[in-house]
Coordinates of N, CA, C and O in Angstrom, one line a residue:
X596 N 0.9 -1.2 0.0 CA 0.0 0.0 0.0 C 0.9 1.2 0.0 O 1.8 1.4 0.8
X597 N 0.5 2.3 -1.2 CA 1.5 3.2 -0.8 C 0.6 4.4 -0.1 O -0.6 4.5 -0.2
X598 N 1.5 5.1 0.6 CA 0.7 6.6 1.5 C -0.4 7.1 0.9 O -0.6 7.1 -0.3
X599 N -1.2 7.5 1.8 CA -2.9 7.8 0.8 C -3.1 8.6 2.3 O -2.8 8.4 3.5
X600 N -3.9 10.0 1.3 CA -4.7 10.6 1.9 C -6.0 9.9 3.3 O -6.0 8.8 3.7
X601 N -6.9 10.8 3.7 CA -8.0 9.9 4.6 C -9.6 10.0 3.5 O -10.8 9.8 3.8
X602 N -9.0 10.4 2.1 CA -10.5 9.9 1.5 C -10.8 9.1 1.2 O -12.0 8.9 0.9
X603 N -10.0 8.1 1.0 CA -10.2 6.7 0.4 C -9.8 5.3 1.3 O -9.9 4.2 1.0
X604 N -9.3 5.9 2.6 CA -9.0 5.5 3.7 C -9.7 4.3 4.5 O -10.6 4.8 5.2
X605 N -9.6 3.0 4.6 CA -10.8 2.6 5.4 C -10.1 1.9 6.4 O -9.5 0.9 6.1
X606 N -10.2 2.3 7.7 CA -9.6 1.4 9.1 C -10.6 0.6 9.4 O -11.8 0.8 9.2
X607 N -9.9 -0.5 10.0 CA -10.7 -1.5 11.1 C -9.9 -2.3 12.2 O -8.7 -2.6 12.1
X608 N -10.6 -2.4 13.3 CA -10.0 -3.0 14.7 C -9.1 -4.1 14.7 O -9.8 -4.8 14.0
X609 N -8.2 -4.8 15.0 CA -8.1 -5.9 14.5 C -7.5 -6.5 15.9 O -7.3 -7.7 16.1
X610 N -7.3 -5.5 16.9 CA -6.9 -6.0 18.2 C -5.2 -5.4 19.2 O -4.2 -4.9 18.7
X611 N -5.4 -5.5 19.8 CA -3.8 -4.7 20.9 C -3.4 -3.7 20.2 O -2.1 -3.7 20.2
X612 N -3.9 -2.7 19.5 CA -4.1 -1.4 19.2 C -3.7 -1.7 18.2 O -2.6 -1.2 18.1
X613 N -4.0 -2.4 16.8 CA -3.8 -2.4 15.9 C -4.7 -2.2 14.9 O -5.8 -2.0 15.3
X614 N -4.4 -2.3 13.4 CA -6.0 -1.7 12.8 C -5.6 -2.2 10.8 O -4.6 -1.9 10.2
X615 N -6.4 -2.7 10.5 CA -6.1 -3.2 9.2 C -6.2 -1.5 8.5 O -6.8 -0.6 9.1
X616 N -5.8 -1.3 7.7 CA -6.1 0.0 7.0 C -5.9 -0.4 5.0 O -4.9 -0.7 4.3
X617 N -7.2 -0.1 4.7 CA -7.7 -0.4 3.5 C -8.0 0.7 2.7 O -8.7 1.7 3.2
X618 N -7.2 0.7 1.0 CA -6.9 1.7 0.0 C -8.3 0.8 -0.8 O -8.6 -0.3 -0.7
X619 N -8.9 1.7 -1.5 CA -9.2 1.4 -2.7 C -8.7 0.4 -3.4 O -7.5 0.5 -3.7
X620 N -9.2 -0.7 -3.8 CA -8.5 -1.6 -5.1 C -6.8 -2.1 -4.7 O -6.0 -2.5 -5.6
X621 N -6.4 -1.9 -3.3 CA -5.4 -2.6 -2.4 C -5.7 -3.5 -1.4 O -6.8 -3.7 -0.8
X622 N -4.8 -4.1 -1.4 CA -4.8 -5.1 -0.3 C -4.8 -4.7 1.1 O -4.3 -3.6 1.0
X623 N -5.0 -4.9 2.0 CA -5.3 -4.8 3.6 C -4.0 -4.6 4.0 O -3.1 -5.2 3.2
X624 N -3.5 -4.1 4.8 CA -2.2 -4.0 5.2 C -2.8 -3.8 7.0 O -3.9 -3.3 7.2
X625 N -1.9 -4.2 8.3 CA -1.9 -4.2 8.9 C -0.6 -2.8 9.9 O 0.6 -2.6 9.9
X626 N -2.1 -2.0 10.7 CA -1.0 -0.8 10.8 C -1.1 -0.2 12.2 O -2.3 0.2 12.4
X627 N -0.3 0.0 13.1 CA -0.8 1.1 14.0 C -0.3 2.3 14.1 O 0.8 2.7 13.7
X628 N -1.6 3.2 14.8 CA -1.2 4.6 15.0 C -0.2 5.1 15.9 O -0.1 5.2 17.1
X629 N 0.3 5.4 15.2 CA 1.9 6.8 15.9 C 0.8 8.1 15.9 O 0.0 8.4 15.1
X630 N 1.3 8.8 17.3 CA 0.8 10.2 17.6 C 2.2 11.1 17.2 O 3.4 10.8 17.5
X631 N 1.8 12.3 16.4 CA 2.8 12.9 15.6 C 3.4 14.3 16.7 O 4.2 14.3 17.6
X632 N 2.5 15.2 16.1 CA 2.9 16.5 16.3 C 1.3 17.2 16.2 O 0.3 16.7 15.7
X633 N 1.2 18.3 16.9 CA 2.2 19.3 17.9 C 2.1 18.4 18.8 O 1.5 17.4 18.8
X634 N 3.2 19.1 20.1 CA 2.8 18.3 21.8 C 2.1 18.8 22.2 O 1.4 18.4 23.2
X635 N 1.9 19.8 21.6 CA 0.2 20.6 22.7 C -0.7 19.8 22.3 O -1.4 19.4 23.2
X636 N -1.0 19.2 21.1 CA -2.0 18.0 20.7 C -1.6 16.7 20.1 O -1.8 16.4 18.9
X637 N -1.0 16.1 20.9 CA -0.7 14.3 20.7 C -1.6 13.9 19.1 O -1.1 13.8 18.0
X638 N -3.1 13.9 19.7 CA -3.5 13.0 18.8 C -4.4 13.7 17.8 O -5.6 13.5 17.4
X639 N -3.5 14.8 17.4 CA -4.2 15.5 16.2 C -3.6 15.6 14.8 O -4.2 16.2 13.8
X640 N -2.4 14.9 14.8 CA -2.3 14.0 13.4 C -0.9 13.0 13.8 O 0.2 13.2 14.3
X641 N -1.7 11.8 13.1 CA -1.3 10.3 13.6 C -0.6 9.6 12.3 O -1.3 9.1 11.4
X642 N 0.6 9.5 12.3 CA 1.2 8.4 11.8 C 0.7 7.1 11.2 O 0.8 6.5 12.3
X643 N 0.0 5.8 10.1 CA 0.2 4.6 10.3 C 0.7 3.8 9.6 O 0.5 3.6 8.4
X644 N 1.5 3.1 10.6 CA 3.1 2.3 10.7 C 2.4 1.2 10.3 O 1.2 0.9 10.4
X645 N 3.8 0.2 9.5 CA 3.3 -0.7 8.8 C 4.4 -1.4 10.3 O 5.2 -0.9 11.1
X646 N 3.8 -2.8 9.9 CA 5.1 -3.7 10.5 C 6.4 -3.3 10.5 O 6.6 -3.2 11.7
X647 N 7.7 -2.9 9.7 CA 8.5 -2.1 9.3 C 8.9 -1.0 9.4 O 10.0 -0.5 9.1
X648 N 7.2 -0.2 10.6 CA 7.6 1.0 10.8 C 7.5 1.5 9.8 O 8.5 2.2 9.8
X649 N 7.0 1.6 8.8 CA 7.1 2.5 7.6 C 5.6 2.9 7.5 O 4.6 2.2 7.7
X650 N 5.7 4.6 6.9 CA 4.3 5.0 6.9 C 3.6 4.5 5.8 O 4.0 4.7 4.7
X651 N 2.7 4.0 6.1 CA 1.2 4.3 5.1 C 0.1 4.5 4.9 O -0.7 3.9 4.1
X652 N -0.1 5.9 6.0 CA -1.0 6.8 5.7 C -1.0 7.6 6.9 O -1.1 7.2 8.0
X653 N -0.9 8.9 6.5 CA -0.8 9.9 7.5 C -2.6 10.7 7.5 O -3.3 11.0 6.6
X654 N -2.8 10.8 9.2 CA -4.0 11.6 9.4 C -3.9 12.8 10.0 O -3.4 12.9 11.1
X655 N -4.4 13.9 9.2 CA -4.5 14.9 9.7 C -5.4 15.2 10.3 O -5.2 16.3 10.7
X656 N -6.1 14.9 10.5 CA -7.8 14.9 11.3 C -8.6 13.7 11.2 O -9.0 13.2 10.2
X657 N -8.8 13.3 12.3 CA -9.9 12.3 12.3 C -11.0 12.3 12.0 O -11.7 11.3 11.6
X658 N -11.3 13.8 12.3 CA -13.0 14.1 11.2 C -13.1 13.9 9.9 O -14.1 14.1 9.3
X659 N -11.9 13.6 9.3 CA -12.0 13.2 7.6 C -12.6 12.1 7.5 O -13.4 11.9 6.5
X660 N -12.3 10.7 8.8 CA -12.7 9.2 8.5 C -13.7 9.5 8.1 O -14.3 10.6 8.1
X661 N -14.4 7.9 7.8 CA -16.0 7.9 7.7 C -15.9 7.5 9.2 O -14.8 7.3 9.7
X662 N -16.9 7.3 10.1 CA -17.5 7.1 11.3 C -16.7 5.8 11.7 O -16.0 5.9 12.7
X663 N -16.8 4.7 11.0 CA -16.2 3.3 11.2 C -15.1 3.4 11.6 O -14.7 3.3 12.7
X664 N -14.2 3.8 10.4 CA -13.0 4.1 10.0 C -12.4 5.1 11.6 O -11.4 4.7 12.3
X665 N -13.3 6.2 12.0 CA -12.4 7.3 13.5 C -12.8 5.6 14.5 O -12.0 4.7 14.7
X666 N -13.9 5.8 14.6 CA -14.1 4.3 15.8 C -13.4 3.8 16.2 O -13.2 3.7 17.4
X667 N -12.3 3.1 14.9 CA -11.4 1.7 15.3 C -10.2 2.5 15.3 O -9.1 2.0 15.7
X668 N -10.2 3.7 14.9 CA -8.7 4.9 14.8 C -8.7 5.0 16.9 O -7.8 4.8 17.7
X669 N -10.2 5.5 17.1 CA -9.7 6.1 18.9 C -9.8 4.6 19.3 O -9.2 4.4 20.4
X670 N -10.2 3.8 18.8 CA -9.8 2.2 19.9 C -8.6 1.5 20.1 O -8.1 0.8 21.0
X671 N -7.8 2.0 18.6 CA -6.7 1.7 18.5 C -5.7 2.9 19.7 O -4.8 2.5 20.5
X672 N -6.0 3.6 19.6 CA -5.4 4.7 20.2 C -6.0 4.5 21.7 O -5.3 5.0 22.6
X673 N -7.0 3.9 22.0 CA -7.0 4.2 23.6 C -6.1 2.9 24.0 O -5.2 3.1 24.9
X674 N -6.2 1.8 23.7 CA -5.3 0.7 23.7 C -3.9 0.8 23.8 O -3.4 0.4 24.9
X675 N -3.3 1.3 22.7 CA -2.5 2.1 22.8 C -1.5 2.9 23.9 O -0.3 2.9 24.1
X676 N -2.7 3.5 24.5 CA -2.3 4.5 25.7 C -2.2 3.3 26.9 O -1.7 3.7 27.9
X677 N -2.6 2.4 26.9 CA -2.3 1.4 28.6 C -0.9 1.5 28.7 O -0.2 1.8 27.8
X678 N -0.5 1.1 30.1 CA 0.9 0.6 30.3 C 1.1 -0.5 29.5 O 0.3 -1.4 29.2
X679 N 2.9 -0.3 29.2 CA 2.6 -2.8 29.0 C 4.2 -2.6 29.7 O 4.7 -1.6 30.2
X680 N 4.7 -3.9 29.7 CA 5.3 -4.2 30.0 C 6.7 -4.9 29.4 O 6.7 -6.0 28.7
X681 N 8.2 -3.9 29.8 CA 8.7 -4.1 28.6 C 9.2 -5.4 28.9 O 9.4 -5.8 30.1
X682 N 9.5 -6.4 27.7 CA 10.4 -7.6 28.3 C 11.7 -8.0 27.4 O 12.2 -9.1 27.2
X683 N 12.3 -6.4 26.7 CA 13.9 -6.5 26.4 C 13.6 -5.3 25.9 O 12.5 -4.9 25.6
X684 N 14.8 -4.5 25.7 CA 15.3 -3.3 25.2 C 16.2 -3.8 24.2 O 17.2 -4.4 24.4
X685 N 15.3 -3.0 22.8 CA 16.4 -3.0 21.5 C 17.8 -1.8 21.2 O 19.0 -1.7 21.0
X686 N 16.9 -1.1 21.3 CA 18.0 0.3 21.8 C 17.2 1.4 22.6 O 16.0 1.5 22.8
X687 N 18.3 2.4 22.9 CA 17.8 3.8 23.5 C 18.5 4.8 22.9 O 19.7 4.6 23.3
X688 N 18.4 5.5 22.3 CA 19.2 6.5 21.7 C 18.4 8.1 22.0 O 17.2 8.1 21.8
X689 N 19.3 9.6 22.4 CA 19.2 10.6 22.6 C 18.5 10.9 21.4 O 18.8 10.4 20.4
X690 N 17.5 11.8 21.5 CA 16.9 12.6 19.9 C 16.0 14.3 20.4 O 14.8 14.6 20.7
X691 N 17.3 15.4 20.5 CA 16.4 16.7 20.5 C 15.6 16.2 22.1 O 14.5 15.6 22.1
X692 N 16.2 16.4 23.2 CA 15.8 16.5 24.4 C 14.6 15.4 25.1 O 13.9 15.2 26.1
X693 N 15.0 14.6 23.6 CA 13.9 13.4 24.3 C 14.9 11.7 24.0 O 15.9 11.4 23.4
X694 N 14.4 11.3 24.4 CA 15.0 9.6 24.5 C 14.2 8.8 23.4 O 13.0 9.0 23.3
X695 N 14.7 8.0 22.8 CA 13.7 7.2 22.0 C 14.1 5.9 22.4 O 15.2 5.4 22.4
X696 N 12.9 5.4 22.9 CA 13.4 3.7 23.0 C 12.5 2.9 22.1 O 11.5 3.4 21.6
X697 N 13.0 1.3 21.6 CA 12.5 0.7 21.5 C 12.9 -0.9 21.8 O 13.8 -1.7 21.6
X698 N 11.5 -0.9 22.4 CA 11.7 -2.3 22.9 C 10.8 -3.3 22.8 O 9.9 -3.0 22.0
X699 N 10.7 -4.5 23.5 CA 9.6 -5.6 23.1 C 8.7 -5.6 24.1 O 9.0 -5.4 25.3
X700 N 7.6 -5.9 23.8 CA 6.9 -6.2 25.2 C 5.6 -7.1 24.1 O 5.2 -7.1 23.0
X701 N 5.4 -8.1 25.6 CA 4.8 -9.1 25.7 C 3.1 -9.5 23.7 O 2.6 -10.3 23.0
X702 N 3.1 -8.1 23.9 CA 2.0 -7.5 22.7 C 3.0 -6.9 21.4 O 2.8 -6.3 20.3
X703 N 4.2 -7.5 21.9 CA 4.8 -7.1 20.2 C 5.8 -5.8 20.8 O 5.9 -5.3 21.8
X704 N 6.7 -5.6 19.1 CA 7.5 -4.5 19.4 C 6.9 -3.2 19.9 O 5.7 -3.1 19.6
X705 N 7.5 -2.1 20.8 CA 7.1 -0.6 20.2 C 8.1 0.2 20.4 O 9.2 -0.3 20.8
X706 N 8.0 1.5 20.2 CA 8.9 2.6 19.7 C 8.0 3.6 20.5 O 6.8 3.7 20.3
X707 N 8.9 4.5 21.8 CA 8.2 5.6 22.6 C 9.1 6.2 23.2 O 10.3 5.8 23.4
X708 N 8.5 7.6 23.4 CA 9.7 8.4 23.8 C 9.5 9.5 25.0 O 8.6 10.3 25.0
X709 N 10.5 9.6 26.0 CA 10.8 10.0 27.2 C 11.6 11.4 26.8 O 12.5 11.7 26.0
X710 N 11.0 12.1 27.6 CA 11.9 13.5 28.3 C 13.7 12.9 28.6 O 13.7 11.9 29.3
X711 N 14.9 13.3 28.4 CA 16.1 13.2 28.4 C 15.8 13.0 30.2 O 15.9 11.9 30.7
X712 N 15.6 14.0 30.8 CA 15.9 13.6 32.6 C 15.0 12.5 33.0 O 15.2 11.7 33.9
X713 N 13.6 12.3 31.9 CA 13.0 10.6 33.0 C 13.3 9.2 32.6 O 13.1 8.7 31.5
X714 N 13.7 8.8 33.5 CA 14.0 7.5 33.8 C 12.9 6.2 34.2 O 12.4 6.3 35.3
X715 N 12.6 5.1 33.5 CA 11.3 4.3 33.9 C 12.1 4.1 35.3 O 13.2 4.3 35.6
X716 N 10.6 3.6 36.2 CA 11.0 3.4 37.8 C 11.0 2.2 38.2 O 9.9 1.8 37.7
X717 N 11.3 1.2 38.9 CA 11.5 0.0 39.3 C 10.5 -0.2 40.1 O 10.0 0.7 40.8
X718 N 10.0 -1.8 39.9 CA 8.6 -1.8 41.0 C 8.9 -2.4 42.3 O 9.9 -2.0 42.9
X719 N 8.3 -3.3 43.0 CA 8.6 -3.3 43.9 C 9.5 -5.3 44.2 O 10.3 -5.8 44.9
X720 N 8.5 -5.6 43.2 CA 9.2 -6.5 42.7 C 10.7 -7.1 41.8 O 11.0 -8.2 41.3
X721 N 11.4 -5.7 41.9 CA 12.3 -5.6 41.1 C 12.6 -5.1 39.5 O 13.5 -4.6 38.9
X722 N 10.9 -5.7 38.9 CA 10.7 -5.7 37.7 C 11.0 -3.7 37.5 O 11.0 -3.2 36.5

């Protein structure tokens, strides 16, 4: 699938914040949402990442979906927002006053990023 606007756009739920996202006369591709830019608004235009991490399809507003299509976009996104739990670190690297990690956890890879001074905190179990 290559990058496409949100007119021709069709998301669906598919589960652990993920979402098939369907082109016109393309095949299904499997994608989740990245929250972009500004930081004053997270989720007012969203990245979606293929397996690869690679984009294929940027949203600038959610009010462009059709109704279906935002639905499984904020389910994906509230899913999204839970804690998980990491269980390895691929890397951490510095980027412009923030930290980028990426690591595995139990629901698959992800890619998130920290303020340079915070540090995740240890629980009480050690984890």
């Amino acid at each position: 699938m290559t990058k496409t606007n949100t007119t021709n756009l069709q998301l669906a739920s598919c589960g652990a914040g993920r979402l098939t996202a369907t082109q016109e006369g393309r095949e299904s591709v499997i994608v989740r949402p990245v929250k972009c830019f500004p930081l004053s608004e997270p989720g007012r235009h969203l990245s979606l990442r293929d397996e690869k991490n690679e984009e294929v399809a940027f949203v600038e507003d959610r009010s462009q979906l059709d109704e279906h299509s935002a639905h499984a976009l904020n389910e994906a996104l509230a899913a999204g927002g839970f804690a998980f739990e990491v269980t390895g670190i691929e890397s951490i690297k510095p980027d412009f006053e923030l930290r980028t990690w990426k690591v595995k956890t139990e629901s698959g890879d992800r890619v998130f990023q920290t303020a340079l001074d915070s540090w995740p905190r240890n629980l009480e179990d050690g984890s």
